[in-house]
PDB file of C-alpha atoms in Angstrom:
ATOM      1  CA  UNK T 276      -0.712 -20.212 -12.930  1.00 56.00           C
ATOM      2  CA  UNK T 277      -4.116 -20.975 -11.582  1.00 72.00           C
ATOM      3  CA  UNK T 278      -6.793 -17.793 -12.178  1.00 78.00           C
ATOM      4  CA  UNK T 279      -7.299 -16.574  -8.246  1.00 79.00           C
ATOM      5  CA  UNK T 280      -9.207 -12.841  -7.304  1.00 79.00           C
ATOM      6  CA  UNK T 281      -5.062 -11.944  -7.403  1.00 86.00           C
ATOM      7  CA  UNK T 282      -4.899 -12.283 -11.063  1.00 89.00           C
ATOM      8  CA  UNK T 283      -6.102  -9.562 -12.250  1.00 90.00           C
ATOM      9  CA  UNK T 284      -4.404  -7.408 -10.054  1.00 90.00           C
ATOM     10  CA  UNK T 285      -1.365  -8.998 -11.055  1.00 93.00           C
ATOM     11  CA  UNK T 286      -2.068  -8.660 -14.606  1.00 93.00           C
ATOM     12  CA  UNK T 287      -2.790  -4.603 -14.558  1.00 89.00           C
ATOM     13  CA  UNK T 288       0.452  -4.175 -11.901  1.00 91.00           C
ATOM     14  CA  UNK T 289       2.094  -6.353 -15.471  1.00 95.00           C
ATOM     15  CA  UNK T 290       0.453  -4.294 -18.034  1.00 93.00           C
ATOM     16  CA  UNK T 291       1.359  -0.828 -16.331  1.00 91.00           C
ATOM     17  CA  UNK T 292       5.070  -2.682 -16.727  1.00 94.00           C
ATOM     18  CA  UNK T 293       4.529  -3.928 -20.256  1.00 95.00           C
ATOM     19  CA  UNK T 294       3.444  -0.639 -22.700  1.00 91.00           C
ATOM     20  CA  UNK T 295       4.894  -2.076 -25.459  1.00 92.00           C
ATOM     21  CA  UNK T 296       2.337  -5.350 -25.102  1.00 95.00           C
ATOM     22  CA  UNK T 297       5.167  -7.764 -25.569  1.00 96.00           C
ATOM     23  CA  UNK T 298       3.488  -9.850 -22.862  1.00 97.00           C
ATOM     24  CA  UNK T 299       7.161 -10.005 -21.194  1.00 98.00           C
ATOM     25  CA  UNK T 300       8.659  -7.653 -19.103  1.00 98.00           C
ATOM     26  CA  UNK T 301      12.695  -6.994 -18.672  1.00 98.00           C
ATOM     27  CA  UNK T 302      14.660  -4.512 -16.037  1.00 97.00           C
ATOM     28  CA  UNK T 303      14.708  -1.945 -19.181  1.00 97.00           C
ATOM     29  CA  UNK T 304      10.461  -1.886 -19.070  1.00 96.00           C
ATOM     30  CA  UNK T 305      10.285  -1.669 -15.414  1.00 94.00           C
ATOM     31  CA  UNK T 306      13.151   1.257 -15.544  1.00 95.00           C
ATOM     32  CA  UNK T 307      10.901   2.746 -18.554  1.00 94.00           C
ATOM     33  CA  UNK T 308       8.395   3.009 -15.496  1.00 92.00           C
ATOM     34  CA  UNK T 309      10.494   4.964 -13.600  1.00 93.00           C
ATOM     35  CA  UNK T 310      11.257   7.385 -15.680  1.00 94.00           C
ATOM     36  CA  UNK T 311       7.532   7.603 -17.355  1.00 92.00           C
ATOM     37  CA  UNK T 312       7.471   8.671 -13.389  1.00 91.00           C
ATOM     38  CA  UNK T 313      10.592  10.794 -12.732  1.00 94.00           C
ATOM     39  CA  UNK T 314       9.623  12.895 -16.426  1.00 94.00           C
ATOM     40  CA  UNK T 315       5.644  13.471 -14.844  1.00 91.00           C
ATOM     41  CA  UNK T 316       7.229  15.016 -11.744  1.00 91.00           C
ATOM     42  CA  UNK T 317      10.099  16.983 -13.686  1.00 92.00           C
ATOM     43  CA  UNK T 318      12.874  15.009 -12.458  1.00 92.00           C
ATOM     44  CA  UNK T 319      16.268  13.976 -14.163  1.00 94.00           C
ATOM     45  CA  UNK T 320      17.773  10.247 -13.767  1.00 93.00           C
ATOM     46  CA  UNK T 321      20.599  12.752 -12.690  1.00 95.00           C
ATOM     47  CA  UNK T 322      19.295  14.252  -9.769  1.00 93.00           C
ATOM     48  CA  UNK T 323      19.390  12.911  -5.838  1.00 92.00           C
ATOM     49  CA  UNK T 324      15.803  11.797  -6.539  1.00 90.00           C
ATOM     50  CA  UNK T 325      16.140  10.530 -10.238  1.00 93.00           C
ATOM     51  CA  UNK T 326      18.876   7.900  -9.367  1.00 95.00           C
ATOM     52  CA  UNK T 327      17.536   7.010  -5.867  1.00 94.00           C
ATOM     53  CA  UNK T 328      14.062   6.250  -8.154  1.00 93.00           C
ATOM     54  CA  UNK T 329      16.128   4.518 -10.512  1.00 95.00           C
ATOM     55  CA  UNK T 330      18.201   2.471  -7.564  1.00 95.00           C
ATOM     56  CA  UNK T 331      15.174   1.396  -6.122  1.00 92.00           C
ATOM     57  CA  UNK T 332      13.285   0.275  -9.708  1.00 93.00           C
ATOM     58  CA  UNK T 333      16.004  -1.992 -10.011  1.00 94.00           C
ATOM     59  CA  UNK T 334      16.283  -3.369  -6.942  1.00 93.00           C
ATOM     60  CA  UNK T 335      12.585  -4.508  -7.103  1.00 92.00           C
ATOM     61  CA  UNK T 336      13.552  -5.954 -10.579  1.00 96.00           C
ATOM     62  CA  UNK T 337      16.334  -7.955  -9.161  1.00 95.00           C
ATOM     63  CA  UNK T 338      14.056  -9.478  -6.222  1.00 93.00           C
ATOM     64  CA  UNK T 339      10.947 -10.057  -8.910  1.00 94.00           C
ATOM     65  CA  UNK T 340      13.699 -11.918 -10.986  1.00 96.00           C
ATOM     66  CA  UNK T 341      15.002 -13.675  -7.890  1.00 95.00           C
ATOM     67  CA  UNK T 342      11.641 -15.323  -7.114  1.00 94.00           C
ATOM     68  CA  UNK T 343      10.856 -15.903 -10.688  1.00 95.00           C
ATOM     69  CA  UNK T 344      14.072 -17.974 -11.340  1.00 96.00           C
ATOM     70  CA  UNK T 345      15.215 -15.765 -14.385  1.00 96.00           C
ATOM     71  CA  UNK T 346      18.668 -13.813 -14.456  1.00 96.00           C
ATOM     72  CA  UNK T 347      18.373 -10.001 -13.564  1.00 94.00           C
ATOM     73  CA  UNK T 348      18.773  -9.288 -17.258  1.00 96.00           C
ATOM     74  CA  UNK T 349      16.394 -11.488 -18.269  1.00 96.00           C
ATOM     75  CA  UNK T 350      12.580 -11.699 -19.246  1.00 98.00           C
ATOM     76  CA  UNK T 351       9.726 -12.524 -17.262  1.00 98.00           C
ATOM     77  CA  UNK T 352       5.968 -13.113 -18.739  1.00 98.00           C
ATOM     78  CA  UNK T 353       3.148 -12.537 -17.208  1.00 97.00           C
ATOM     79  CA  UNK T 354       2.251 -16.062 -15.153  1.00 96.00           C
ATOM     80  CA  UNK T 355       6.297 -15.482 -13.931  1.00 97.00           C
ATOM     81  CA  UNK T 356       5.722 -11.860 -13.120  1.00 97.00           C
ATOM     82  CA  UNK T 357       2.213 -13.107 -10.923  1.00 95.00           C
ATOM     83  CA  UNK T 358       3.819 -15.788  -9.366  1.00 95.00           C
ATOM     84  CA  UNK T 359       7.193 -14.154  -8.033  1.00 95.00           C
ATOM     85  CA  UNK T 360       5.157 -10.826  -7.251  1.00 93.00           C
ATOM     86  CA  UNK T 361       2.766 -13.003  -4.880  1.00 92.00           C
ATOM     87  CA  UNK T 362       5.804 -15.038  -3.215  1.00 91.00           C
ATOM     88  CA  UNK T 363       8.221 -11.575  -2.705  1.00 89.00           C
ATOM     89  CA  UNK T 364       5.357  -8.962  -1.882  1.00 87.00           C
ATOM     90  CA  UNK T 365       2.310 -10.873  -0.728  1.00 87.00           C
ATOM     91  CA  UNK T 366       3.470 -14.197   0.396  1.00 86.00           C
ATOM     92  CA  UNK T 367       7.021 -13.640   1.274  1.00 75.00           C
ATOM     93  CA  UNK T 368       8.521 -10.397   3.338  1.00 79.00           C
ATOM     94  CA  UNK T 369       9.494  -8.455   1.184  1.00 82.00           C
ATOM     95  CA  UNK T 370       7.095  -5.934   1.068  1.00 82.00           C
ATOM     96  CA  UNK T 371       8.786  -3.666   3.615  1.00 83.00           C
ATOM     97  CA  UNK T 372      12.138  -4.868   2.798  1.00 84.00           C
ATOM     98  CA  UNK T 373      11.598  -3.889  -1.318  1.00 81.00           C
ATOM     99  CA  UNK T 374       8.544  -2.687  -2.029  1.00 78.00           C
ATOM    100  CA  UNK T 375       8.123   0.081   0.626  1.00 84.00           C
ATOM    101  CA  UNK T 376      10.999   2.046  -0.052  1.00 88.00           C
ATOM    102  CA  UNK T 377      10.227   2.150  -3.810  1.00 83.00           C
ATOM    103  CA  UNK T 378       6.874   3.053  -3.572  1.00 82.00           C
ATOM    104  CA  UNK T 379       7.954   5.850  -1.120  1.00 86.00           C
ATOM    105  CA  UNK T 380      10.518   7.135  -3.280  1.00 87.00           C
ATOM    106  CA  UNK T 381       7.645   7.113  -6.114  1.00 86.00           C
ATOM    107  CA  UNK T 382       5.138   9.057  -3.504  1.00 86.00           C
ATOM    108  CA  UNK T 383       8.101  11.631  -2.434  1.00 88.00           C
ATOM    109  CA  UNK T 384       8.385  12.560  -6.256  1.00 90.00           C
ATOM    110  CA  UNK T 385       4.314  13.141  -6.295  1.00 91.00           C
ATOM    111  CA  UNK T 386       4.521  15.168  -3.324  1.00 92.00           C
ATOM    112  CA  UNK T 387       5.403  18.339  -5.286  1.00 89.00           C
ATOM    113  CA  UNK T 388       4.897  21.118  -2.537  1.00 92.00           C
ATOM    114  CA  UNK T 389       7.089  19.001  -0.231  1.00 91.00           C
ATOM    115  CA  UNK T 390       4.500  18.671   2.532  1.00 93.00           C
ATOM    116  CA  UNK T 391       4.980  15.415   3.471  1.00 90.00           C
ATOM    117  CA  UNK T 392       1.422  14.151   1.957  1.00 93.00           C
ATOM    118  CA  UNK T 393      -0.352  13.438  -1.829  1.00 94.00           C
ATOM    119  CA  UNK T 394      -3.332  15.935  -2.545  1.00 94.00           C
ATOM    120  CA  UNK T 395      -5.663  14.866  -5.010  1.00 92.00           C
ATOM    121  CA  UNK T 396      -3.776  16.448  -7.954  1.00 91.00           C
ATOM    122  CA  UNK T 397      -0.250  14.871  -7.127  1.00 92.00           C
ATOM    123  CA  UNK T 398      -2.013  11.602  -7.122  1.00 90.00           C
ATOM    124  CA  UNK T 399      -4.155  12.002 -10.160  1.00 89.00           C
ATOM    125  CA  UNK T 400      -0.481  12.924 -11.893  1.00 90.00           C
ATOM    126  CA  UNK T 401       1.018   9.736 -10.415  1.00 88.00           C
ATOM    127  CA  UNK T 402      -1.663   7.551 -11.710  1.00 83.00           C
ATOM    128  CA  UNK T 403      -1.551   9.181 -14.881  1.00 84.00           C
ATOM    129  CA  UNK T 404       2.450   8.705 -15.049  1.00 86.00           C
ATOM    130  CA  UNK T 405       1.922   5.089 -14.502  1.00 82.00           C
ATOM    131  CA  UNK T 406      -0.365   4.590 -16.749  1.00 74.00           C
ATOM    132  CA  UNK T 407      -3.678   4.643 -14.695  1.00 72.00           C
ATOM    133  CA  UNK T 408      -7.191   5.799 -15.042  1.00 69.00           C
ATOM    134  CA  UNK T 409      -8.057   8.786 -12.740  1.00 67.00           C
ATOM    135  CA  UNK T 410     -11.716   8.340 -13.894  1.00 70.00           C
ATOM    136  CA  UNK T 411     -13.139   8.800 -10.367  1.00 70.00           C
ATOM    137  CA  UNK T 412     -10.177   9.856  -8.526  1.00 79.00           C
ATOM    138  CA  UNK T 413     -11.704  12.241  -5.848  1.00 82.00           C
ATOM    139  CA  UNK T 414     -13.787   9.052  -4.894  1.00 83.00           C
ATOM    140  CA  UNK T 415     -10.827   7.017  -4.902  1.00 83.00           C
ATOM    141  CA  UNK T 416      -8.688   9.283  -2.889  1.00 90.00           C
ATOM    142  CA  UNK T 417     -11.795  10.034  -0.112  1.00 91.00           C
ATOM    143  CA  UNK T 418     -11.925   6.509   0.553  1.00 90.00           C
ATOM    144  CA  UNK T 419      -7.831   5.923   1.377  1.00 92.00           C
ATOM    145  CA  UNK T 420      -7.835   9.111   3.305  1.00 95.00           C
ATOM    146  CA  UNK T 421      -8.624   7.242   6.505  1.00 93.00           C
ATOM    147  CA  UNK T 422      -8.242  10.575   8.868  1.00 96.00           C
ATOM    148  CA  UNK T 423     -10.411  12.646   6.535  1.00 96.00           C
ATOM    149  CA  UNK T 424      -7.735  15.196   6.486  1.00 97.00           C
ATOM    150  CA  UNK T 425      -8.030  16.064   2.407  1.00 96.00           C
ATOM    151  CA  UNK T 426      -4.339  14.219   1.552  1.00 95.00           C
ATOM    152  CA  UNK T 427      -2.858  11.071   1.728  1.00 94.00           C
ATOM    153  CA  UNK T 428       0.161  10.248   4.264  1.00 92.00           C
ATOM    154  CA  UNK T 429       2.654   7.716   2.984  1.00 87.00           C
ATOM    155  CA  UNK T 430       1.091   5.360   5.216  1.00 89.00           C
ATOM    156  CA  UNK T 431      -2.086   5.986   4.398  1.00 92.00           C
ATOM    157  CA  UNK T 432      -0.869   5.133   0.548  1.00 90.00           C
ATOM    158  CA  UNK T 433       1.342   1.971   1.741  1.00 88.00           C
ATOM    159  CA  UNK T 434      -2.254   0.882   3.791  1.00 90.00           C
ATOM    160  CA  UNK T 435      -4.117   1.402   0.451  1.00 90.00           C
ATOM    161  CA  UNK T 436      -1.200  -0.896  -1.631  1.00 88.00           C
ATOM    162  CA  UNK T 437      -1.178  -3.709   0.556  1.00 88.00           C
ATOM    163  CA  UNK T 438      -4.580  -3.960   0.879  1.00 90.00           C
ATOM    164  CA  UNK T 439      -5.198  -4.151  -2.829  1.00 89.00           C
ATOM    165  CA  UNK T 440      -3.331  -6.962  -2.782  1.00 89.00           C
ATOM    166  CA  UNK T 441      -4.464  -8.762   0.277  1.00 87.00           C
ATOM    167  CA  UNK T 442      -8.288  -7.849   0.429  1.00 88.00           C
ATOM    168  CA  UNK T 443     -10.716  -9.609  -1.687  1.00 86.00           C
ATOM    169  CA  UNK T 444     -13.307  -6.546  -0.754  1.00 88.00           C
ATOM    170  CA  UNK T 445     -14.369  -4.394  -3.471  1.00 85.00           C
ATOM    171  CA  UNK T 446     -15.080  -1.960  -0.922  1.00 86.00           C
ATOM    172  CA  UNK T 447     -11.903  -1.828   0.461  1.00 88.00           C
ATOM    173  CA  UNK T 448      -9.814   1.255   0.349  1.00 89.00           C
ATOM    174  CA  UNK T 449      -6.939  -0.403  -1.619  1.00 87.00           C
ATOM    175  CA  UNK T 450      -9.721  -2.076  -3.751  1.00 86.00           C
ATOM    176  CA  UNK T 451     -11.200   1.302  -4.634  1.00 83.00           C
ATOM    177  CA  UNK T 452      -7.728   3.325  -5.597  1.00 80.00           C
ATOM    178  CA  UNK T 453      -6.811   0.588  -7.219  1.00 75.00           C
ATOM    179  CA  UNK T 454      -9.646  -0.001  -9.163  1.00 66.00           C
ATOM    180  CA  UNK T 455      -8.774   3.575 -10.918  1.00 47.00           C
ATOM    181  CA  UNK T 456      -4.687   1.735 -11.367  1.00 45.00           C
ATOM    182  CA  UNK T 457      -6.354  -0.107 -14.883  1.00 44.00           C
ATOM    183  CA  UNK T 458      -4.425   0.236 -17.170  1.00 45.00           C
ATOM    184  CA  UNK T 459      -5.163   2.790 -20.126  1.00 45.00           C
ATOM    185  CA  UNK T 460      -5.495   1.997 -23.447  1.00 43.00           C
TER     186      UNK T 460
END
């Protein structure tokens, strides 16, 4: 796959997927994810919010898989993982359809007190459960919070994601959370 400004996005939203640095990813690593996610917020696989998590980890397995041409319980490397990520989520339509819902599943486990919106500590424990930096966090999260209110609506978040992807802007809000979404060591 030709280098773009995409890649490396592509390659840290891989290597948050691949802790084992096997440079392929499977269902079972991207379900790892989930519950490196569900276990940060004190949920169970069990519970309501456990299997919906799980549900919904799988279900953007199966349409990564679908795009890359491998069976759901197969493998996908890296240049795979880049180019069915760009044709479902960037490219294609499936953002809303796929990635949405899991990434608001993921935000209503953050959102600890149940208010409806991330503060800066339910964030900084996301990132952290996905294997981020939270380096400069506060900065991070001042620059998504487009209303100025001191938290983070789900759309403000879902803004932020797409726009990571989309904007080539290192000043962009996406840009700048994401720029703390490096993997750690």
């Amino acid at each position: 796959m030709e280098k773009t400004p995409l890649s490396p996005k592509l390659d840290a939203a891989f290597d948050q997927i691949d802790t084992a640095r096997r440079g392929v990813i499977d269902r079972t690593a991207l379900l790892h994810q989930a519950g490196r996610v569900l276990s940060a917020f004190g949920q169970e696989t069990s519970t309501a919010r456990g299997r919906e998590t799980i549900s919904l980890y799988g279900w953007y397995w199966d349409c990564l898989s679908a795009h890359a041409g491998v069976p759901s319980d197969g493998r996908m490397t890296r240049e795979e993982f880049g180019a069915a990520f760009q044709a479902a989520f960037i490219d294609g339509e499936k953002f809303a359809a796929v990635y949405t819902p899991m990434a608001l599943a993921t935000i209503r486990l953050a959102d600890s007190d149940n208010d409806g919106y991330l503060a800066p500590g339910e964030l900084a424990r996301l990132w952290q459960a996905i294997g981020s930096s939270v380096d400069d966090i506060t900065g991070a999260f001042t620059a998504v919070d487009a209303d100025g209110d001191g938290r983070l609506s789900v759309l403000e978040v879902l803004d932020a994601i797409r726009d990571y992807y989309t904007s080539e802007d290192p000043a962009s809000p996406g840009n700048l959370l994401y720029r703390q979404a490096a993997p750690t060591a």
